[in-house]
Amino acid sequence: MAGLMKILFIASEVTPFSKTGGLGDVAGALPTALAGLGHDVKIVTPRYQDVRNTGQLLPTGQSLVLRFPFGETGGPILSARLSERLEVLFLENEAFYGGRKGLYGDAGGEFADNPRRFAYLCVGALQAAQRLRFFPDIIHLHDWQTGLVPVALRRGFQGTPLARAKCVFTIHNLAYQGQFPKRTMEDLGLPWDLFTPEGVEFYDHVNFLKAGLVYSEALTTVSPTYAREIQTPEQGYGLDGLLRRRSHALTGIINGIDAHEWNPRTDSFLPARYGPEDMTGKAVCKRALLEHFGLPTEGNAPVFGIVSRLAWQKGVDLLLETLPAALQGDLKFVAVGNGDPTLEEGLRALQARHPKQVGVHIGFDPALSHLVEAGSDFFLMPSRYEPCGLNQMYSLRYGTVPIVRATGGLVDTVEGGLDGNGILFEAFHRSALLAAIRRALSLYADPARLGDFQVRGMGKDFSWTASARKYEALFQSLVEE
Ligand code: ADP
Ligand code: GLC
């Protein structure tokens, strides 16, 4: 039995309060699992203007005032206690997190003051822990927004009880690095001796992600395959050399999913619930999905779905190139997503050309995302790269066969082959994707075989328990060092 630890978890989004993608899901579910193992966990995150579930937020009576060269800034610390051993601390800061739509940017692009906003999160989280006298064994960091934490810890908190904490940095996406002009060093008061290729400098810029990767005691990423891929020049985004040097400190731990939120037997977003022993509820969901998109419900065409950030990573451009040929056949396609305006436009145009076969919702809609997972027959993820991916696991649980490109966490979670639970394709190319869609159509034409695929997928255990134990073992090894 592992010793119980105090864990400070810092993340820029946390479900159910804020979310733009899988990071939010992980930052909501993993701390819950760790607290469930008996550890004392506090999450620190910004209190964005459009944070949800505000009814749960209570004052702590504490507030922060931080001094940076750019000026003095601060605000209260709010709290939501989720269970006996799990508390979320929200840093309020009117100038940085108030009065804006979006977490990282809006229609005008990334917010120009992101370096200040997330430097505030990094230093503020440490200050908040100090104020509340929470002295962690482990500080668990996530993506570039938290990259300055180990730097602040080493340079600003030496000789305090916080300094004994070990930092674990989890890479959810190596492509987003938080790179800012050199003058950011001065603006934030970062010591110039860190501005070297061994430190936070990256091609004459400050790189927040790199700071996290250089100065944390241990590194993880969200699947074993991605842990290998990011050590290659093709997928390393300029940081593969550093990651190869630190490979002894880097492990891949696959994400779990929130098995309560994503359960077709209990899902309250669905018009009907179901399990592998009786799939009639899934047919009801399919009909509701088609009706939602105003698509004809007669006939028995298979429905292919996507729910995605519309970003280069996700291969939606490849899908847009491939679907016109696929739509010659008898199938339907529904998409829920937002992001890149060109891809949004591409989806709208596809819908306009095939109004009886294609349904598109541009926007972020969690309720509809559940209906797509349940009501589709196949779920498409033609990603260029995918650190882990959560939707393919949701699909498997919902008896929706995933069609995924063989990359990153998709390889580690979807089983191809005749006795598998999904369909994988290798080349990032139209013909490979089209061939995968054709394999799906022949699977659909054979209900018994399709049923076997569904049952195998629905039986997989993707709950957080196993992965949380891996984090626990890693944390424990650092504490014992
Ligand atoms: P990523 O984090 O790269 O976006 P993941 O597959 O890890 O990819 O996680 C994406 C998460 O965000 C899933 O929970 C997915 O359902 C959700 N999501 C993405 N786009 C939307 C959307 N437009 N509406 C609702 N949920 C979405
Ligand atoms: C990132 C990745 C995604 C992963 C998620 C949670 O956003 O793009 O693959 O599942 O983080 O770790």
Short mmCIF file of C-alpha atoms and ligand atoms in Angstrom, two decimals:
data_model
loop_
_atom_site.label_atom_id
_atom_site.label_comp_id
_atom_site.label_asym_id
_atom_site.label_seq_id
_atom_site.Cartn_x
_atom_site.Cartn_y
_atom_site.Cartn_z
CA MET A 1 0.00 0.00 0.00
CA ALA A 2 1.47 3.26 -1.14
CA GLY A 3 1.89 6.06 1.38
CA LEU A 4 -0.67 8.81 1.15
CA MET A 5 0.51 11.96 -0.59
CA LYS A 6 -0.46 15.58 -0.91
CA ILE A 7 -0.82 16.42 -4.58
CA LEU A 8 -1.14 19.91 -6.04
CA PHE A 9 -2.63 19.67 -9.51
CA ILE A 10 -2.39 22.76 -11.74
CA ALA A 11 -4.29 22.95 -15.02
CA SER A 12 -5.71 25.67 -17.26
CA GLU A 13 -9.06 23.88 -17.69
CA VAL A 14 -10.99 21.48 -15.46
CA THR A 15 -14.24 19.69 -16.31
CA PRO A 16 -17.04 20.37 -15.25
CA PHE A 17 -16.00 24.00 -14.76
CA SER A 18 -14.17 24.77 -18.00
CA LYS A 19 -13.19 22.77 -21.05
CA THR A 20 -11.96 23.21 -24.60
CA GLY A 21 -10.78 19.62 -25.12
CA GLY A 22 -9.46 16.47 -23.53
CA LEU A 23 -7.16 18.31 -21.12
CA GLY A 24 -10.24 19.52 -19.24
CA ASP A 25 -11.61 15.99 -19.05
CA VAL A 26 -8.34 14.62 -17.70
CA ALA A 27 -7.93 17.44 -15.18
CA GLY A 28 -11.41 16.69 -13.89
CA ALA A 29 -11.19 12.90 -13.76
CA LEU A 30 -7.61 12.06 -12.76
CA PRO A 31 -7.65 14.08 -9.50
CA THR A 32 -10.96 12.43 -8.62
CA ALA A 33 -9.36 9.02 -9.13
CA LEU A 34 -6.28 9.99 -7.09
CA ALA A 35 -8.44 11.32 -4.26
CA GLY A 36 -10.37 8.04 -4.49
CA LEU A 37 -7.09 6.22 -3.78
CA GLY A 38 -6.84 8.18 -0.54
CA HIS A 39 -4.51 11.03 -1.55
CA ASP A 40 -5.14 14.63 -0.59
CA VAL A 41 -5.58 16.56 -3.85
CA LYS A 42 -6.02 20.25 -4.61
CA ILE A 43 -6.50 21.51 -8.16
CA VAL A 44 -5.65 25.12 -9.00
CA THR A 45 -7.19 26.68 -12.12
CA PRO A 46 -8.28 30.12 -13.35
CA ARG A 47 -11.74 31.39 -12.60
CA TYR A 48 -12.72 32.32 -16.14
CA GLN A 49 -15.69 34.55 -16.73
CA ASP A 50 -17.71 31.73 -18.27
CA VAL A 51 -16.75 29.10 -15.71
CA ARG A 52 -19.71 26.74 -15.26
CA ASN A 53 -21.21 25.39 -12.01
CA THR A 54 -20.57 28.67 -10.24
CA GLY A 55 -23.05 27.66 -7.55
CA GLN A 56 -20.32 25.48 -6.09
CA LEU A 57 -17.77 28.29 -5.72
CA LEU A 58 -17.22 29.62 -2.21
CA PRO A 59 -14.77 32.23 -0.90
CA THR A 60 -11.69 30.96 0.93
CA GLY A 61 -11.17 34.33 2.61
CA GLN A 62 -7.73 34.45 1.00
CA SER A 63 -6.56 36.50 -1.92
CA LEU A 64 -3.37 37.04 -3.86
CA VAL A 65 -1.34 40.07 -4.78
CA LEU A 66 1.55 39.26 -7.11
CA ARG A 67 4.26 41.69 -8.16
CA PHE A 68 5.66 41.38 -11.66
CA PRO A 69 7.79 43.94 -13.54
CA PHE A 70 4.68 44.70 -15.62
CA GLY A 71 2.82 45.67 -12.45
CA GLU A 72 0.95 44.43 -9.43
CA THR A 73 -2.02 42.14 -9.98
CA GLY A 74 -4.22 39.88 -7.91
CA GLY A 75 -7.60 38.69 -6.80
CA PRO A 76 -9.44 36.36 -4.46
CA ILE A 77 -9.08 32.58 -4.24
CA LEU A 78 -12.38 30.71 -4.47
CA SER A 79 -12.99 27.08 -3.67
CA ALA A 80 -15.22 24.19 -4.66
CA ARG A 81 -14.95 21.11 -2.50
CA LEU A 82 -15.77 18.08 -4.61
CA SER A 83 -15.17 15.44 -1.95
CA GLU A 84 -13.46 15.04 1.40
CA ARG A 85 -10.02 14.85 -0.17
CA LEU A 86 -10.55 16.88 -3.35
CA GLU A 87 -10.81 20.64 -3.57
CA VAL A 88 -10.64 22.93 -6.61
CA LEU A 89 -9.12 26.36 -6.02
CA PHE A 90 -10.03 29.07 -8.51
CA LEU A 91 -7.78 32.07 -8.99
CA GLU A 92 -9.88 35.10 -9.74
CA ASN A 93 -8.23 37.94 -11.61
CA GLU A 94 -10.50 40.43 -13.27
CA ALA A 95 -7.85 41.75 -15.68
CA PHE A 96 -6.70 38.31 -16.84
CA TYR A 97 -9.67 35.99 -16.67
CA GLY A 98 -12.72 38.27 -16.43
CA GLY A 99 -14.71 39.85 -19.24
CA ARG A 100 -13.60 37.57 -22.09
CA LYS A 101 -15.16 34.85 -24.15
CA GLY A 102 -12.84 31.90 -24.62
CA LEU A 103 -10.12 30.47 -22.43
CA TYR A 104 -7.04 31.11 -24.55
CA GLY A 105 -8.28 33.34 -27.32
CA ASP A 106 -11.30 34.50 -29.28
CA ALA A 107 -12.26 35.27 -32.87
CA GLY A 108 -9.39 37.76 -32.95
CA GLY A 109 -6.83 35.02 -32.21
CA GLU A 110 -4.84 34.08 -29.13
CA PHE A 111 -5.01 36.66 -26.32
CA ALA A 112 -1.92 38.87 -26.49
CA ASP A 113 -1.46 38.79 -22.71
CA ASN A 114 -1.41 34.97 -22.46
CA PRO A 115 2.16 34.96 -21.08
CA ARG A 116 1.02 37.20 -18.21
CA ARG A 117 -2.24 35.29 -17.73
CA PHE A 118 -0.50 31.95 -17.36
CA ALA A 119 2.52 33.27 -15.46
CA TYR A 120 -0.13 34.45 -13.01
CA LEU A 121 -1.59 30.94 -12.88
CA CYS A 122 1.86 29.42 -12.24
CA VAL A 123 3.07 31.77 -9.54
CA GLY A 124 -0.44 32.25 -8.16
CA ALA A 125 -0.97 28.51 -7.71
CA LEU A 126 2.19 28.24 -5.62
CA GLN A 127 1.25 31.31 -3.59
CA ALA A 128 -2.25 29.96 -3.07
CA ALA A 129 -0.87 26.66 -1.77
CA GLN A 130 1.36 28.61 0.60
CA ARG A 131 -1.50 30.81 1.82
CA LEU A 132 -3.68 27.79 2.49
CA ARG A 133 -0.75 25.97 4.11
CA PHE A 134 -1.02 23.09 1.67
CA PHE A 135 2.53 21.79 1.22
CA PRO A 136 2.43 19.12 -1.48
CA ASP A 137 4.71 16.15 -2.03
CA ILE A 138 3.96 16.30 -5.74
CA ILE A 139 3.03 19.14 -8.06
CA HIS A 140 1.37 17.74 -11.17
CA LEU A 141 1.52 20.09 -14.16
CA HIS A 142 -0.25 19.99 -17.50
CA ASP A 143 0.76 21.57 -20.81
CA TRP A 144 2.48 24.87 -21.54
CA GLN A 145 0.17 27.01 -19.44
CA THR A 146 1.78 25.52 -16.32
CA GLY A 147 5.37 25.35 -17.63
CA LEU A 148 6.74 28.15 -15.46
CA VAL A 149 5.81 26.41 -12.21
CA PRO A 150 9.09 24.49 -11.72
CA VAL A 151 11.04 27.64 -12.56
CA ALA A 152 9.07 29.71 -10.05
CA LEU A 153 9.42 26.96 -7.48
CA ARG A 154 13.21 26.85 -7.81
CA ARG A 155 13.78 30.58 -8.03
CA GLY A 156 11.01 32.04 -5.90
CA PHE A 157 10.24 29.54 -3.15
CA GLN A 158 13.62 28.25 -2.01
CA GLY A 159 13.80 27.74 1.73
CA THR A 160 10.00 27.50 2.06
CA PRO A 161 8.08 24.30 2.84
CA LEU A 162 6.92 24.26 -0.79
CA ALA A 163 10.44 23.73 -2.11
CA ARG A 164 10.51 20.05 -1.24
CA ALA A 165 7.73 19.27 -3.73
CA LYS A 166 8.65 17.26 -6.84
CA CYS A 167 7.25 18.40 -10.18
CA VAL A 168 5.71 15.98 -12.66
CA PHE A 169 4.93 17.51 -16.04
CA THR A 170 2.37 15.86 -18.32
CA ILE A 171 2.44 16.63 -22.04
CA HIS A 172 -1.05 16.53 -23.52
CA ASN A 173 0.00 18.07 -26.80
CA LEU A 174 3.57 18.87 -27.79
CA ALA A 175 2.51 21.13 -30.65
CA TYR A 176 1.18 23.84 -28.34
CA GLN A 177 4.24 25.26 -26.62
CA GLY A 178 3.50 28.78 -25.44
CA GLN A 179 6.28 30.52 -27.35
CA PHE A 180 6.60 34.23 -26.79
CA PRO A 181 9.04 36.99 -27.79
CA LYS A 182 12.25 37.40 -25.83
CA ARG A 183 11.02 40.60 -24.16
CA THR A 184 8.60 38.40 -22.18
CA MET A 185 11.62 37.54 -19.99
CA GLU A 186 11.74 41.12 -18.78
CA ASP A 187 8.00 41.58 -18.67
CA LEU A 188 7.61 38.65 -16.30
CA GLY A 189 10.88 39.14 -14.42
CA LEU A 190 12.34 35.79 -15.46
CA PRO A 191 16.06 35.55 -14.64
CA TRP A 192 18.18 36.03 -17.77
CA ASP A 193 20.53 33.21 -16.84
CA LEU A 194 17.67 30.83 -17.76
CA PHE A 195 17.59 32.20 -21.31
CA THR A 196 19.91 29.57 -22.81
CA PRO A 197 19.32 26.60 -25.12
CA GLU A 198 19.60 24.35 -22.04
CA GLY A 199 16.97 26.49 -20.30
CA VAL A 200 13.81 28.26 -21.45
CA GLU A 201 15.18 29.70 -24.70
CA PHE A 202 13.89 28.30 -28.00
CA TYR A 203 15.09 30.00 -31.18
CA ASP A 204 15.41 33.34 -29.41
CA HIS A 205 11.94 33.04 -27.87
CA VAL A 206 10.75 32.06 -24.40
CA ASN A 207 9.09 28.65 -24.49
CA PHE A 208 6.83 27.88 -21.52
CA LEU A 209 6.49 24.20 -22.40
CA LYS A 210 10.23 23.82 -22.62
CA ALA A 211 10.58 25.36 -19.16
CA GLY A 212 8.29 22.66 -17.82
CA LEU A 213 10.18 19.91 -19.64
CA VAL A 214 13.63 21.07 -18.54
CA TYR A 215 12.96 21.80 -14.88
CA SER A 216 10.43 19.14 -13.81
CA GLU A 217 11.71 16.02 -12.06
CA ALA A 218 9.58 13.65 -14.14
CA LEU A 219 7.81 13.88 -17.48
CA THR A 220 4.83 11.95 -18.71
CA THR A 221 2.64 11.97 -21.76
CA VAL A 222 -0.78 10.54 -22.33
CA SER A 223 -0.01 7.30 -24.21
CA PRO A 224 2.98 4.96 -24.60
CA THR A 225 2.99 5.33 -28.40
CA TYR A 226 3.01 9.14 -28.24
CA ALA A 227 5.87 8.95 -25.71
CA ARG A 228 7.93 7.25 -28.43
CA GLU A 229 6.71 9.45 -31.27
CA ILE A 230 7.64 12.74 -29.60
CA GLN A 231 11.25 11.61 -29.42
CA THR A 232 11.45 11.66 -33.24
CA PRO A 233 12.09 14.75 -35.39
CA GLU A 234 8.80 14.19 -37.26
CA GLN A 235 6.68 14.53 -34.12
CA GLY A 236 9.05 16.34 -31.77
CA TYR A 237 8.19 19.92 -32.81
CA GLY A 238 11.79 20.95 -32.17
CA LEU A 239 11.84 19.46 -28.67
CA ASP A 240 12.65 15.85 -29.62
CA GLY A 241 16.34 16.32 -28.79
CA LEU A 242 15.49 17.47 -25.29
CA LEU A 243 12.98 14.63 -24.90
CA ARG A 244 15.54 12.05 -26.06
CA ARG A 245 18.02 13.42 -23.53
CA ARG A 246 15.38 13.15 -20.83
CA SER A 247 13.92 9.85 -22.04
CA HIS A 248 14.85 8.11 -18.76
CA ALA A 249 12.51 10.58 -17.01
CA LEU A 250 9.68 10.24 -19.57
CA THR A 251 6.84 7.69 -19.44
CA GLY A 252 3.59 7.26 -21.35
CA ILE A 253 0.48 6.65 -19.25
CA ILE A 254 -2.73 6.21 -21.17
CA ASN A 255 -5.68 8.42 -20.17
CA GLY A 256 -8.78 6.88 -18.72
CA ILE A 257 -12.29 8.18 -19.22
CA ASP A 258 -14.88 9.31 -16.74
CA ALA A 259 -16.86 6.09 -16.65
CA HIS A 260 -19.85 7.75 -14.96
CA GLU A 261 -20.21 10.60 -17.41
CA TRP A 262 -19.67 8.30 -20.38
CA ASN A 263 -21.91 5.34 -19.70
CA PRO A 264 -24.65 4.39 -22.21
CA ARG A 265 -26.61 2.64 -19.44
CA THR A 266 -27.07 5.82 -17.38
CA ASP A 267 -26.38 8.74 -19.75
CA SER A 268 -29.03 11.38 -19.03
CA PHE A 269 -28.27 13.25 -22.27
CA LEU A 270 -29.75 10.37 -24.29
CA PRO A 271 -33.39 9.77 -25.23
CA ALA A 272 -32.88 6.06 -24.43
CA ARG A 273 -30.22 4.07 -22.62
CA TYR A 274 -28.71 0.73 -23.54
CA GLY A 275 -26.05 -1.89 -22.95
CA PRO A 276 -24.50 -4.71 -24.97
CA GLU A 277 -27.23 -7.18 -23.95
CA ASP A 278 -29.93 -4.97 -25.51
CA MET A 279 -29.06 -2.40 -28.13
CA THR A 280 -32.58 -1.19 -28.95
CA GLY A 281 -31.86 2.05 -27.08
CA LYS A 282 -29.01 2.73 -29.49
CA ALA A 283 -31.44 2.62 -32.41
CA VAL A 284 -33.63 5.18 -30.61
CA CYS A 285 -30.55 7.41 -30.20
CA LYS A 286 -29.72 7.03 -33.90
CA ARG A 287 -33.16 8.17 -34.88
CA ALA A 288 -33.01 11.12 -32.47
CA LEU A 289 -29.62 12.08 -33.90
CA LEU A 290 -30.93 12.08 -37.47
CA GLU A 291 -33.98 14.07 -36.40
CA HIS A 292 -31.80 16.55 -34.58
CA PHE A 293 -29.94 17.25 -37.81
CA GLY A 294 -33.09 17.22 -39.93
CA LEU A 295 -31.89 14.19 -41.88
CA PRO A 296 -34.29 11.57 -43.29
CA THR A 297 -34.86 8.67 -40.90
CA GLU A 298 -36.19 6.08 -43.35
CA GLY A 299 -33.86 3.41 -44.67
CA ASN A 300 -30.97 1.86 -42.85
CA ALA A 301 -27.91 3.81 -43.93
CA PRO A 302 -24.97 3.80 -41.49
CA VAL A 303 -24.18 7.06 -39.71
CA PHE A 304 -20.57 8.23 -39.42
CA GLY A 305 -19.96 10.85 -36.73
CA ILE A 306 -17.27 13.23 -35.56
CA VAL A 307 -16.98 15.46 -32.48
CA SER A 308 -13.82 17.48 -32.65
CA ARG A 309 -11.87 20.62 -32.21
CA LEU A 310 -11.52 21.72 -35.81
CA ALA A 311 -7.73 21.90 -35.85
CA TRP A 312 -5.00 20.78 -38.25
CA GLN A 313 -4.12 17.97 -35.84
CA LYS A 314 -7.49 16.27 -36.31
CA GLY A 315 -7.28 15.66 -40.06
CA VAL A 316 -10.68 17.21 -40.77
CA ASP A 317 -9.22 18.56 -44.03
CA LEU A 318 -8.52 14.97 -45.12
CA LEU A 319 -12.08 14.07 -44.21
CA LEU A 320 -13.40 16.93 -46.33
CA GLU A 321 -11.33 15.70 -49.28
CA THR A 322 -12.51 12.11 -48.86
CA LEU A 323 -16.19 12.43 -48.00
CA PRO A 324 -17.49 13.56 -51.41
CA ALA A 325 -16.43 10.19 -52.84
CA ALA A 326 -17.73 8.26 -49.83
CA LEU A 327 -21.08 10.08 -49.98
CA GLN A 328 -21.73 8.57 -53.42
CA GLY A 329 -22.69 5.49 -51.40
CA ASP A 330 -25.60 5.10 -48.99
CA LEU A 331 -24.28 6.63 -45.78
CA LYS A 332 -24.81 9.65 -43.57
CA PHE A 333 -22.32 11.91 -41.86
CA VAL A 334 -22.81 14.17 -38.82
CA ALA A 335 -20.27 16.56 -37.36
CA VAL A 336 -20.08 18.63 -34.18
CA GLY A 337 -17.08 20.89 -33.88
CA ASN A 338 -15.62 24.35 -33.86
CA GLY A 339 -12.29 26.02 -34.38
CA ASP A 340 -10.48 26.79 -37.62
CA PRO A 341 -12.86 28.96 -39.73
CA THR A 342 -11.71 27.31 -42.98
CA LEU A 343 -12.67 23.87 -41.68
CA GLU A 344 -15.95 25.22 -40.28
CA GLU A 345 -16.70 26.62 -43.73
CA GLY A 346 -15.67 23.36 -45.39
CA LEU A 347 -18.12 21.40 -43.26
CA ARG A 348 -20.91 23.87 -43.93
CA ALA A 349 -20.26 23.65 -47.67
CA LEU A 350 -20.32 19.84 -47.54
CA GLN A 351 -23.63 20.01 -45.73
CA ALA A 352 -25.04 22.40 -48.34
CA ARG A 353 -24.02 20.05 -51.17
CA HIS A 354 -25.44 16.93 -49.47
CA PRO A 355 -28.41 18.18 -47.40
CA LYS A 356 -30.01 14.73 -47.18
CA GLN A 357 -26.84 12.96 -46.04
CA VAL A 358 -24.84 15.45 -43.98
CA GLY A 359 -25.63 17.23 -40.71
CA VAL A 360 -23.29 19.85 -39.26
CA HIS A 361 -23.34 21.72 -35.97
CA ILE A 362 -20.63 24.36 -35.60
CA GLY A 363 -20.20 25.01 -31.90
CA PHE A 364 -19.21 23.41 -28.61
CA ASP A 365 -22.10 21.32 -27.35
CA PRO A 366 -21.46 18.60 -24.74
CA ALA A 367 -25.07 17.31 -24.75
CA LEU A 368 -25.02 16.87 -28.53
CA SER A 369 -21.60 15.22 -28.34
CA HIS A 370 -23.15 12.46 -26.20
CA LEU A 371 -25.92 11.98 -28.76
CA VAL A 372 -23.36 11.70 -31.59
CA GLU A 373 -21.40 9.08 -29.65
CA ALA A 374 -24.55 7.07 -28.97
CA GLY A 375 -26.45 7.56 -32.22
CA SER A 376 -23.65 7.00 -34.75
CA ASP A 377 -22.65 3.61 -36.09
CA PHE A 378 -19.05 4.66 -36.74
CA PHE A 379 -16.89 7.43 -35.27
CA LEU A 380 -14.16 9.00 -37.42
CA MET A 381 -10.77 10.18 -36.10
CA PRO A 382 -8.39 10.64 -39.05
CA SER A 383 -5.86 12.49 -36.88
CA ARG A 384 -2.45 13.59 -38.18
CA TYR A 385 -1.24 12.96 -34.65
CA GLU A 386 -3.13 12.15 -31.46
CA PRO A 387 -1.42 12.18 -28.05
CA CYS A 388 -4.20 10.06 -26.57
CA GLY A 389 -7.67 10.91 -27.81
CA LEU A 390 -10.73 10.34 -25.67
CA ASN A 391 -13.54 10.17 -28.19
CA GLN A 392 -12.47 6.78 -29.56
CA MET A 393 -12.78 5.38 -26.02
CA TYR A 394 -16.21 6.99 -25.59
CA SER A 395 -17.18 5.45 -28.95
CA LEU A 396 -16.07 1.98 -27.93
CA ARG A 397 -18.13 2.24 -24.75
CA TYR A 398 -21.17 3.33 -26.74
CA GLY A 399 -20.95 0.49 -29.25
CA THR A 400 -19.91 2.92 -31.99
CA VAL A 401 -17.07 1.44 -34.01
CA PRO A 402 -14.13 3.88 -34.21
CA ILE A 403 -12.31 4.43 -37.51
CA VAL A 404 -8.95 5.89 -36.55
CA ARG A 405 -5.61 6.68 -38.05
CA ALA A 406 -2.86 4.49 -36.55
CA THR A 407 -1.10 7.18 -34.53
CA GLY A 408 -0.41 7.98 -30.87
CA GLY A 409 -2.98 6.91 -28.31
CA LEU A 410 -5.34 5.73 -31.04
CA VAL A 411 -3.00 2.77 -31.61
CA ASP A 412 -2.93 2.02 -27.89
CA THR A 413 -6.71 2.00 -27.42
CA VAL A 414 -8.32 0.72 -30.64
CA GLU A 415 -7.79 -2.87 -31.78
CA GLY A 416 -7.80 -3.48 -35.51
CA GLY A 417 -7.99 -6.79 -37.36
CA LEU A 418 -10.83 -9.22 -37.83
CA ASP A 419 -11.21 -9.88 -34.09
CA GLY A 420 -10.78 -6.28 -33.08
CA ASN A 421 -13.13 -3.53 -31.97
CA GLY A 422 -12.30 -0.82 -34.49
CA ILE A 423 -10.83 0.04 -37.87
CA LEU A 424 -7.32 1.46 -38.21
CA PHE A 425 -5.62 2.94 -41.27
CA GLU A 426 -1.99 3.97 -41.69
CA ALA A 427 -1.31 6.53 -44.39
CA PHE A 428 -2.58 10.07 -43.96
CA HIS A 429 -4.08 9.91 -47.41
CA ARG A 430 -7.47 10.02 -49.06
CA SER A 431 -7.24 6.51 -50.49
CA ALA A 432 -6.37 5.01 -47.08
CA LEU A 433 -9.26 6.78 -45.37
CA LEU A 434 -11.65 5.85 -48.15
CA ALA A 435 -10.57 2.21 -47.90
CA ALA A 436 -11.21 2.34 -44.13
CA ILE A 437 -14.71 3.75 -44.73
CA ARG A 438 -15.34 0.94 -47.23
CA ARG A 439 -14.25 -1.62 -44.62
CA ALA A 440 -16.76 -0.03 -42.28
CA LEU A 441 -19.51 -0.37 -44.90
CA SER A 442 -18.84 -4.07 -45.35
CA LEU A 443 -18.80 -4.55 -41.58
CA TYR A 444 -22.15 -2.76 -41.39
CA ALA A 445 -23.53 -5.09 -44.04
CA ASP A 446 -22.81 -8.05 -41.76
CA PRO A 447 -24.84 -7.40 -38.56
CA ALA A 448 -23.51 -10.44 -36.69
CA ARG A 449 -19.89 -9.40 -37.22
CA LEU A 450 -20.74 -5.77 -36.42
CA GLY A 451 -22.39 -6.95 -33.20
CA ASP A 452 -19.21 -8.78 -32.20
CA PHE A 453 -17.14 -5.65 -32.79
CA GLN A 454 -19.56 -3.62 -30.66
CA VAL A 455 -19.65 -6.11 -27.81
CA ARG A 456 -15.85 -6.35 -27.69
CA GLY A 457 -15.56 -2.55 -27.58
CA MET A 458 -18.25 -2.10 -24.95
CA GLY A 459 -16.57 -4.66 -22.70
CA LYS A 460 -13.27 -2.76 -22.48
CA ASP A 461 -12.37 -1.17 -19.18
CA PHE A 462 -11.19 2.38 -19.82
CA SER A 463 -11.86 3.64 -16.30
CA TRP A 464 -9.21 5.77 -14.62
CA THR A 465 -8.38 3.24 -11.92
CA ALA A 466 -5.49 1.50 -13.68
CA SER A 467 -3.91 4.72 -14.97
CA ALA A 468 -4.31 6.55 -11.67
CA ARG A 469 -2.34 3.70 -10.07
CA LYS A 470 0.46 4.27 -12.57
CA TYR A 471 0.64 7.97 -11.67
CA GLU A 472 0.53 7.00 -8.01
CA ALA A 473 3.51 4.64 -8.44
CA LEU A 474 5.47 7.31 -10.31
CA PHE A 475 4.71 9.95 -7.65
CA GLN A 476 5.68 7.50 -4.93
CA SER A 477 9.03 6.75 -6.56
CA LEU A 478 9.81 10.49 -6.66
CA VAL A 479 8.82 11.03 -3.04
CA GLU A 480 11.10 8.17 -1.99
CA GLU A 481 14.08 9.44 -3.98
P1 ADP B 1 -8.42 17.05 -27.87
O1 ADP B 1 -8.14 17.23 -26.43
O2 ADP B 1 -7.20 17.02 -28.71
O3 ADP B 1 -9.42 18.02 -28.39
P2 ADP B 1 -9.64 14.51 -27.06
O4 ADP B 1 -10.21 13.42 -27.89
O5 ADP B 1 -8.66 14.14 -26.04
O6 ADP B 1 -9.06 15.59 -28.08
O7 ADP B 1 -10.79 15.23 -26.26
C1 ADP B 1 -11.73 16.05 -26.82
C2 ADP B 1 -12.83 16.26 -25.81
O8 ADP B 1 -13.52 17.46 -26.13
C3 ADP B 1 -13.86 15.16 -25.82
O9 ADP B 1 -14.46 15.07 -24.55
C4 ADP B 1 -14.86 15.69 -26.85
O10 ADP B 1 -16.12 15.15 -26.72
C5 ADP B 1 -14.85 17.16 -26.53
N1 ADP B 1 -15.20 18.03 -27.65
C6 ADP B 1 -14.42 18.43 -28.66
N2 ADP B 1 -15.09 19.25 -29.50
C7 ADP B 1 -16.33 19.37 -28.97
C8 ADP B 1 -17.52 20.08 -29.37
N3 ADP B 1 -17.53 20.84 -30.46
N4 ADP B 1 -18.61 19.98 -28.58
C9 ADP B 1 -18.58 19.20 -27.48
N5 ADP B 1 -17.52 18.51 -27.06
C10 ADP B 1 -16.41 18.59 -27.80
C1 GLC B 2 -4.73 16.77 -25.89
C2 GLC B 2 -4.59 15.78 -27.03
C3 GLC B 2 -5.51 14.59 -26.91
C4 GLC B 2 -5.54 14.07 -25.48
C5 GLC B 2 -5.91 15.19 -24.54
C6 GLC B 2 -5.98 14.75 -23.09
O1 GLC B 2 -5.64 17.77 -26.12
O2 GLC B 2 -4.76 16.41 -28.27
O3 GLC B 2 -5.08 13.57 -27.78
O4 GLC B 2 -6.49 13.03 -25.37
O5 GLC B 2 -4.94 16.20 -24.62
O6 GLC B 2 -4.77 14.21 -22.64
#
